[in-house]
């Protein structure tokens, strides 16, 4: 969050409800996510990054609340990608640890705990803004606008490689995959790229051969893995290489890409497009986040947790940075006060620059931050940012198209709530 005058901070704080940390020496933060299983790479690396943030903040004195410093402690629970485990973890975080913030991956693990967390008024973060609805007033998506940022990769491909005219796509049929499929559909249509084949597969499928064989039938220029889980992204890519595909690889994530290069070839992986950079990227050196030292954060992560960097290694930290700024400006841990500070105290800066709260159009509530997002390509075996695409600019031009595609797959907030048979009204 950007700075504001001392007088402005006092004025805003005086208008907010107060809940000082008081005698509570330690501020607990919850991490409820997949630390094992097929979705581990979108949970455990995020906890690793959060541990670095925890250590750095405590070494600097802790969280400043109304003139007093308090150490923070991250309480973690491995829910895999299992709804029942998620509920067990949520109750533990609220009832035993009294967490001031609960960080989640979201999706199918958020749905079963949504009612409980919202009624408990727990400030909760998700990496999947498709979890948002008017009935989730205490849920925020401040660091990742999945899957809408994927439009920037497709838009860049259409401009940089205009010879690519057709694409085949696959996606798992869950709360992570279907919104991604809808977004890629819209992005391809907006870019004038024909979608010649679409494969939807169950989330527990592990055999990539039948999927890729079907995708290759129409000889597409682009193979798009959407937001497939990391093990499936690797299996799909390796099988496409084995089948002699020589076109464009496009994926939301490409975690552990060095292993893919080693198992295919540098030539095959050259130019692959995805959305998540390494944080030693030269184009990030002037970004104001992670204590203004993203490269130092990346180096520390690589030293402490070698060969585990993923799309989410930094994302939970980005949420923590925004939350910390709001807590310290509000002088409070109260959910309503912290959320109000996030919304009221000037422009918010997320990992890739200035961002604004958005979401009414698609989610019925503006609790997601939207701004620029990087387009990343593999260049000589290394992930490198090619440009920062503007999500707001794309939405301004193609937002209606995206909404139609989301509706077609039943992913609008009102469709999901009716399907789930759930409603929350006590705000």
Coordinates of C-alpha atoms in Angstrom, one line a residue:
X1 CA 0.0 0.0 0.0
X2 CA 1.3 3.4 -0.8
X3 CA 2.2 5.9 2.0
X4 CA -0.1 8.5 3.2
X5 CA 0.3 11.5 5.5
X6 CA 0.4 11.1 9.3
X7 CA -2.7 13.3 9.6
X8 CA -4.6 11.2 7.1
X9 CA -3.7 8.0 8.9
X10 CA -4.9 9.4 12.2
X11 CA -8.1 10.6 10.6
X12 CA -8.9 7.3 9.1
X13 CA -7.9 5.3 12.2
X14 CA -10.2 7.5 14.4
X15 CA -13.1 6.4 12.2
X16 CA -12.4 2.7 12.4
X17 CA -13.5 0.3 15.1
X18 CA -10.5 -0.6 17.3
X19 CA -9.2 -3.9 18.6
X20 CA -5.7 -3.5 20.0
X21 CA -3.5 -6.5 20.4
X22 CA -3.3 -5.6 24.1
X23 CA -1.7 -8.4 26.1
X24 CA -1.7 -10.8 23.2
X25 CA 2.0 -11.0 22.6
X26 CA 1.9 -13.2 19.5
X27 CA -0.2 -12.5 16.5
X28 CA -1.2 -15.8 14.9
X29 CA -1.6 -16.1 11.1
X30 CA -3.2 -19.2 9.6
X31 CA -2.0 -21.1 6.5
X32 CA -4.5 -23.6 5.4
X33 CA -3.4 -25.2 2.2
X34 CA -2.0 -28.2 0.3
X35 CA 1.4 -29.2 1.8
X36 CA 1.3 -32.6 0.2
X37 CA -0.4 -34.4 -2.7
X38 CA -0.9 -33.4 -6.4
X39 CA -1.4 -29.7 -5.6
X40 CA 1.5 -29.5 -3.2
X41 CA 3.4 -27.1 -5.5
X42 CA 0.7 -24.5 -5.0
X43 CA 0.8 -24.8 -1.2
X44 CA 4.1 -25.9 0.4
X45 CA 6.3 -23.4 -1.5
X46 CA 3.9 -20.6 -0.4
X47 CA 4.4 -21.6 3.2
X48 CA 8.1 -21.6 2.6
X49 CA 8.0 -18.1 1.4
X50 CA 5.8 -17.1 4.3
X51 CA 8.3 -18.5 6.7
X52 CA 10.9 -16.1 5.3
X53 CA 8.5 -13.2 5.7
X54 CA 7.8 -14.3 9.3
X55 CA 11.5 -14.5 10.1
X56 CA 12.3 -11.1 8.5
X57 CA 9.4 -9.3 10.2
X58 CA 10.2 -10.8 13.6
X59 CA 13.9 -9.9 13.2
X60 CA 12.8 -6.3 12.6
X61 CA 10.8 -6.2 15.8
X62 CA 7.5 -7.7 14.7
X63 CA 4.1 -6.2 13.7
X64 CA 3.5 -2.6 14.9
X65 CA 0.0 -2.3 16.3
X66 CA -1.0 1.0 17.9
X67 CA 2.5 1.8 19.0
X68 CA 3.5 -1.7 20.2
X69 CA 5.5 -4.4 18.5
X70 CA 4.2 -8.0 18.4
X71 CA 5.9 -11.1 17.0
X72 CA 3.9 -13.0 14.4
X73 CA 3.6 -16.8 14.2
X74 CA 2.3 -18.7 11.2
X75 CA 0.2 -21.7 12.1
X76 CA 0.1 -24.2 9.2
X77 CA -2.3 -27.0 8.5
X78 CA -2.0 -29.4 5.5
X79 CA -5.5 -29.9 4.0
X80 CA -4.1 -31.4 0.8
X81 CA -6.9 -30.6 -1.7
X82 CA -9.5 -32.4 0.5
X83 CA -12.7 -30.5 1.5
X84 CA -13.1 -32.6 4.8
X85 CA -9.5 -31.8 5.9
X86 CA -10.1 -28.2 5.1
X87 CA -13.0 -27.9 7.5
X88 CA -10.9 -29.6 10.3
X89 CA -8.1 -27.1 9.6
X90 CA -10.4 -24.1 9.6
X91 CA -11.9 -25.0 13.0
X92 CA -8.4 -25.5 14.4
X93 CA -7.3 -22.1 13.1
X94 CA -10.2 -20.2 14.5
X95 CA -10.9 -22.0 17.7
X96 CA -7.4 -22.9 18.9
X97 CA -5.2 -20.3 17.3
X98 CA -7.6 -17.3 17.0
X99 CA -5.9 -16.3 13.7
X100 CA -6.0 -12.7 12.7
X101 CA -5.6 -13.7 9.0
X102 CA -6.3 -17.1 7.3
X103 CA -4.5 -17.7 4.0
X104 CA -5.8 -20.3 1.6
X105 CA -5.3 -21.6 -1.9
X106 CA -9.1 -21.6 -2.3
X107 CA -11.2 -23.4 -4.8
X108 CA -12.7 -26.8 -3.7
X109 CA -11.1 -26.4 -0.3
X110 CA -12.7 -23.1 0.4
X111 CA -16.3 -24.1 -0.5
X112 CA -16.9 -26.3 2.6
X113 CA -15.5 -23.7 5.0
X114 CA -17.1 -20.6 3.4
X115 CA -20.1 -20.5 5.7
X116 CA -18.1 -21.1 8.9
X117 CA -15.4 -18.6 8.1
X118 CA -17.8 -15.8 7.0
X119 CA -20.0 -16.2 10.1
X120 CA -16.9 -16.2 12.3
X121 CA -15.8 -13.0 10.5
X122 CA -12.3 -14.3 9.8
X123 CA -10.4 -12.2 7.3
X124 CA -9.5 -14.9 4.8
X125 CA -7.4 -14.7 1.6
X126 CA -7.6 -16.8 -1.5
X127 CA -5.5 -17.2 -4.6
X128 CA -8.7 -17.9 -6.6
X129 CA -10.9 -14.9 -6.9
X130 CA -13.6 -17.1 -8.4
X131 CA -14.3 -17.9 -4.7
X132 CA -15.6 -14.4 -4.2
X133 CA -19.3 -13.5 -4.1
X134 CA -21.5 -10.9 -2.3
X135 CA -21.8 -13.5 0.4
X136 CA -18.1 -13.6 1.2
X137 CA -17.6 -10.1 2.6
X138 CA -14.5 -11.1 4.6
X139 CA -12.8 -13.0 1.7
X140 CA -10.1 -11.1 -0.3
X141 CA -8.0 -12.0 -3.3
X142 CA -5.2 -9.4 -3.0
X143 CA -2.2 -11.1 -4.7
X144 CA -3.4 -13.3 -7.6
X145 CA -6.3 -12.7 -10.1
X146 CA -6.4 -16.3 -11.2
X147 CA -7.3 -17.1 -13.9
X148 CA -7.9 -13.7 -15.5
X149 CA -4.3 -12.7 -15.8
X150 CA -3.9 -15.6 -18.3
X151 CA -5.4 -13.3 -20.9
X152 CA -2.1 -11.3 -21.0
X153 CA -0.2 -14.4 -22.3
X154 CA -2.7 -15.0 -25.1
X155 CA -2.8 -11.4 -26.0
X156 CA 1.0 -11.2 -26.2
X157 CA 1.2 -14.3 -28.3
X158 CA -1.3 -12.9 -30.8
X159 CA 0.8 -9.8 -31.2
X160 CA 4.3 -11.3 -31.0
X161 CA 3.7 -14.5 -33.0
X162 CA 0.9 -13.7 -35.4
X163 CA 1.5 -16.9 -37.3
X164 CA -0.2 -18.9 -34.5
X165 CA -3.8 -19.3 -35.7
X166 CA -5.2 -22.3 -33.9
X167 CA -5.1 -23.8 -30.4
X168 CA -6.1 -26.9 -28.5
X169 CA -6.8 -26.7 -24.8
X170 CA -7.3 -29.1 -21.9
X171 CA -8.5 -28.5 -18.4
X172 CA -9.5 -30.4 -15.3
X173 CA -13.1 -30.1 -14.3
X174 CA -12.8 -28.5 -10.8
X175 CA -13.1 -25.1 -9.2
X176 CA -9.6 -24.2 -10.4
X177 CA -9.8 -25.7 -13.9
X178 CA -13.2 -24.5 -15.2
X179 CA -12.8 -20.8 -14.6
X180 CA -9.4 -21.1 -16.3
X181 CA -10.9 -22.8 -19.3
X182 CA -13.5 -20.1 -19.6
X183 CA -10.9 -17.4 -19.4
X184 CA -8.7 -19.0 -22.1
X185 CA -11.7 -19.5 -24.3
X186 CA -12.4 -15.7 -24.0
X187 CA -8.8 -14.8 -24.6
X188 CA -8.4 -16.9 -27.7
X189 CA -11.6 -15.5 -29.1
X190 CA -10.5 -11.9 -28.4
X191 CA -7.1 -12.6 -30.0
X192 CA -8.7 -14.2 -33.1
X193 CA -7.1 -17.6 -32.5
X194 CA -9.3 -20.5 -33.4
X195 CA -10.0 -23.1 -30.7
X196 CA -10.0 -26.4 -32.6
X197 CA -10.1 -28.9 -29.7
X198 CA -11.1 -28.8 -26.1
X199 CA -10.6 -31.6 -23.6
X200 CA -12.1 -31.6 -20.2
X201 CA -10.8 -34.3 -17.8
X202 CA -11.4 -35.3 -14.2
X203 CA -9.1 -33.8 -11.6
X204 CA -7.8 -37.2 -10.5
X205 CA -6.7 -38.2 -14.0
X206 CA -3.0 -38.8 -14.4
X207 CA -2.7 -40.3 -17.9
X208 CA -1.7 -37.6 -20.3
X209 CA -1.4 -39.7 -23.4
X210 CA -5.1 -39.8 -24.4
X211 CA -5.5 -36.1 -23.7
X212 CA -2.6 -35.0 -25.9
X213 CA -3.4 -37.5 -28.6
X214 CA -6.9 -35.9 -28.9
X215 CA -5.5 -32.4 -28.8
X216 CA -3.0 -33.2 -31.7
X217 CA -5.7 -34.5 -34.0
X218 CA -6.3 -31.1 -35.7
X219 CA -2.6 -30.2 -35.9
X220 CA -2.9 -27.0 -33.7
X221 CA -0.3 -24.3 -33.6
X222 CA -0.7 -24.0 -29.8
X223 CA -1.1 -26.6 -27.0
X224 CA -2.6 -25.0 -23.9
X225 CA -2.5 -26.8 -20.6
X226 CA -4.7 -24.2 -18.9
X227 CA -4.3 -24.4 -15.1
X228 CA -3.6 -28.1 -14.9
X229 CA -1.9 -29.4 -11.7
X230 CA 1.9 -29.4 -11.9
X231 CA 2.4 -33.2 -12.3
X232 CA -0.1 -33.1 -15.2
X233 CA 1.6 -30.1 -16.8
X234 CA 4.8 -32.1 -16.8
X235 CA 3.2 -35.3 -18.1
X236 CA 1.3 -33.4 -20.9
X237 CA 4.5 -31.5 -21.9
X238 CA 6.7 -34.6 -22.0
X239 CA 4.1 -36.6 -24.0
X240 CA 3.7 -33.8 -26.5
X241 CA 7.5 -33.8 -27.0
X242 CA 7.5 -37.6 -27.4
X243 CA 4.8 -37.2 -30.1
X244 CA 7.0 -34.8 -32.1
X245 CA 5.0 -31.6 -31.5
X246 CA 7.0 -28.6 -32.6
X247 CA 4.5 -25.8 -32.0
X248 CA 3.8 -23.4 -29.1
X249 CA 3.4 -24.5 -25.5
X250 CA 1.1 -22.3 -23.4
X251 CA 0.4 -22.9 -19.7
X252 CA -0.8 -20.9 -16.7
X253 CA 2.1 -22.3 -14.6
X254 CA 5.3 -24.0 -15.4
X255 CA 6.7 -25.0 -12.0
X256 CA 10.1 -26.7 -12.0
X257 CA 10.7 -25.9 -15.6
X258 CA 14.4 -27.0 -15.4
X259 CA 13.2 -30.6 -14.9
X260 CA 11.0 -30.2 -18.0
X261 CA 13.9 -28.9 -20.1
X262 CA 16.1 -31.8 -18.9
X263 CA 13.4 -34.4 -19.8
X264 CA 12.5 -32.9 -23.2
X265 CA 15.1 -30.6 -24.7
X266 CA 16.1 -26.9 -24.5
X267 CA 14.9 -26.4 -28.1
X268 CA 11.5 -27.9 -27.4
X269 CA 10.9 -25.7 -24.4
X270 CA 12.3 -22.5 -25.9
X271 CA 9.6 -19.9 -26.1
X272 CA 7.1 -21.6 -23.9
X273 CA 4.7 -19.0 -22.4
X274 CA 3.4 -18.9 -18.9
X275 CA 2.6 -16.3 -16.2
X276 CA 5.0 -16.6 -13.3
X277 CA 8.5 -15.2 -13.2
X278 CA 11.6 -16.1 -11.2
X279 CA 12.2 -13.2 -8.8
X280 CA 15.8 -12.6 -9.9
X281 CA 14.3 -11.3 -13.2
X282 CA 15.9 -7.9 -14.1
X283 CA 12.5 -6.4 -14.8
X284 CA 11.5 -6.8 -11.1
X285 CA 14.5 -5.0 -9.6
X286 CA 12.6 -1.7 -9.4
X287 CA 9.4 -3.1 -8.1
X288 CA 8.5 -1.9 -4.6
X289 CA 7.6 -5.1 -2.6
X290 CA 9.2 -7.7 -0.4
X291 CA 11.0 -5.0 1.6
X292 CA 12.0 -3.5 -1.8
X293 CA 14.3 -6.5 -2.4
X294 CA 12.6 -9.2 -4.6
X295 CA 16.0 -10.6 -5.7
X296 CA 17.1 -10.9 -2.1
X297 CA 13.9 -12.7 -1.3
X298 CA 14.5 -15.1 -4.2
X299 CA 18.1 -15.8 -3.2
X300 CA 17.0 -16.5 0.4
X301 CA 14.3 -18.8 -0.8
X302 CA 16.7 -20.7 -3.1
X303 CA 19.2 -21.0 -0.2
X304 CA 16.7 -22.3 2.3
X305 CA 14.4 -24.3 0.1
X306 CA 16.4 -25.3 -3.0
X307 CA 14.7 -26.6 -6.2
X308 CA 11.2 -25.8 -4.8
X309 CA 10.3 -22.4 -6.3
X310 CA 6.8 -22.4 -7.8
X311 CA 4.1 -20.1 -8.9
X312 CA 3.0 -19.4 -5.3
X313 CA 6.4 -19.1 -3.6
X314 CA 5.8 -15.4 -3.3
X315 CA 2.0 -15.0 -3.5
X316 CA 1.2 -15.6 0.1
X317 CA 4.0 -13.2 1.1
X318 CA 2.4 -10.6 -1.2
X319 CA -0.9 -11.1 0.7
X320 CA 1.0 -10.7 4.0
X321 CA 2.6 -7.5 2.9
X322 CA -0.7 -5.9 2.1
X323 CA -2.3 -7.2 5.3
X324 CA 0.7 -5.9 7.4
X325 CA 0.4 -2.4 5.9
X326 CA -3.3 -2.4 6.6
X327 CA -3.0 -3.6 10.2
X328 CA -0.3 -1.0 11.0
X329 CA -2.3 1.8 9.4
X330 CA -5.5 0.8 11.2
X331 CA -3.7 0.1 14.5
X332 CA -6.0 -2.9 14.8
X333 CA -6.4 -6.6 14.1
X334 CA -10.2 -6.4 13.8
X335 CA -11.3 -7.8 10.5
X336 CA -13.6 -4.9 9.7
X337 CA -10.9 -2.4 10.5
X338 CA -8.2 -4.1 8.5
X339 CA -10.4 -4.5 5.5
X340 CA -11.5 -0.9 5.7
X341 CA -7.8 0.2 5.8
X342 CA -7.1 -1.9 2.7
X343 CA -9.9 -0.2 0.9
X344 CA -9.6 3.4 2.2
X345 CA -5.9 4.2 2.6
X346 CA -4.9 5.2 -0.9
X347 CA -3.6 3.1 -3.8
X348 CA -2.6 -0.5 -3.1
X349 CA 0.6 -1.8 -4.6
X350 CA 0.8 -5.5 -5.3
X351 CA 3.7 -7.5 -6.5
X352 CA 3.7 -6.0 -10.1
X353 CA 2.8 -2.4 -9.4
X354 CA -0.3 -0.3 -8.7
X355 CA -3.6 -2.1 -8.4
X356 CA -7.2 -1.3 -7.8
X357 CA -10.0 -3.2 -6.0
X358 CA -12.3 -4.8 -8.6
X359 CA -14.7 -7.6 -9.0
X360 CA -18.3 -6.4 -8.9
X361 CA -18.7 -7.1 -12.6
X362 CA -17.8 -10.8 -12.3
X363 CA -17.9 -11.7 -8.6
X364 CA -20.6 -9.3 -7.2
X365 CA -18.0 -7.8 -4.8
X366 CA -14.8 -5.8 -5.4
X367 CA -12.5 -7.7 -3.1
X368 CA -9.9 -8.6 -5.7
X369 CA -6.9 -6.5 -6.7
X370 CA -6.4 -6.0 -10.4
X371 CA -3.4 -4.4 -12.2
X372 CA -0.6 -5.5 -14.5
X373 CA 0.6 -9.0 -14.8
X374 CA 3.8 -10.4 -16.4
X375 CA 4.0 -12.5 -19.5
X376 CA 6.9 -15.0 -19.0
X377 CA 8.7 -17.0 -21.7
X378 CA 11.6 -19.5 -21.5
X379 CA 14.7 -17.9 -23.0
X380 CA 17.8 -20.0 -23.2
X381 CA 16.6 -22.2 -20.4
X382 CA 15.6 -19.4 -18.1
X383 CA 12.2 -17.8 -17.2
X384 CA 12.2 -14.2 -18.3
X385 CA 9.5 -11.5 -18.3
X386 CA 8.7 -10.3 -21.8
X387 CA 6.2 -7.6 -20.8
X388 CA 3.7 -6.6 -18.2
X389 CA 0.2 -6.9 -19.7
X390 CA -2.6 -4.7 -18.4
X391 CA -5.5 -6.8 -17.1
X392 CA -7.8 -3.7 -16.6
X393 CA -7.2 -2.7 -20.2
X394 CA -8.1 -6.1 -21.5
X395 CA -11.2 -6.3 -19.3
X396 CA -12.4 -2.9 -20.5
X397 CA -12.4 -4.2 -24.0
X398 CA -13.4 -7.8 -23.6
X399 CA -15.1 -8.0 -20.2
X400 CA -18.5 -8.9 -21.6
X401 CA -16.9 -11.8 -23.6
X402 CA -15.3 -13.2 -20.5
X403 CA -18.6 -13.0 -18.6
X404 CA -20.3 -14.9 -21.3
X405 CA -17.7 -17.7 -21.3
X406 CA -17.8 -17.9 -17.5
X407 CA -21.6 -18.2 -17.7
X408 CA -21.4 -20.9 -20.3
X409 CA -19.4 -23.1 -17.9
X410 CA -21.5 -22.2 -14.9
X411 CA -18.8 -20.2 -13.2
X412 CA -20.5 -16.9 -12.4
X413 CA -21.0 -16.3 -8.7
X414 CA -24.8 -16.5 -8.7
X415 CA -24.6 -19.8 -10.7
X416 CA -22.1 -21.3 -8.2
X417 CA -24.2 -20.3 -5.1
X418 CA -27.4 -21.7 -6.6
X419 CA -25.6 -24.9 -7.5
X420 CA -24.0 -25.2 -4.0
X421 CA -27.3 -24.4 -2.3
X422 CA -25.6 -22.0 0.0
X423 CA -26.3 -18.4 1.1
X424 CA -24.9 -16.1 3.7
X425 CA -26.7 -13.0 4.8
X426 CA -25.5 -12.0 8.3
X427 CA -22.8 -9.5 7.5

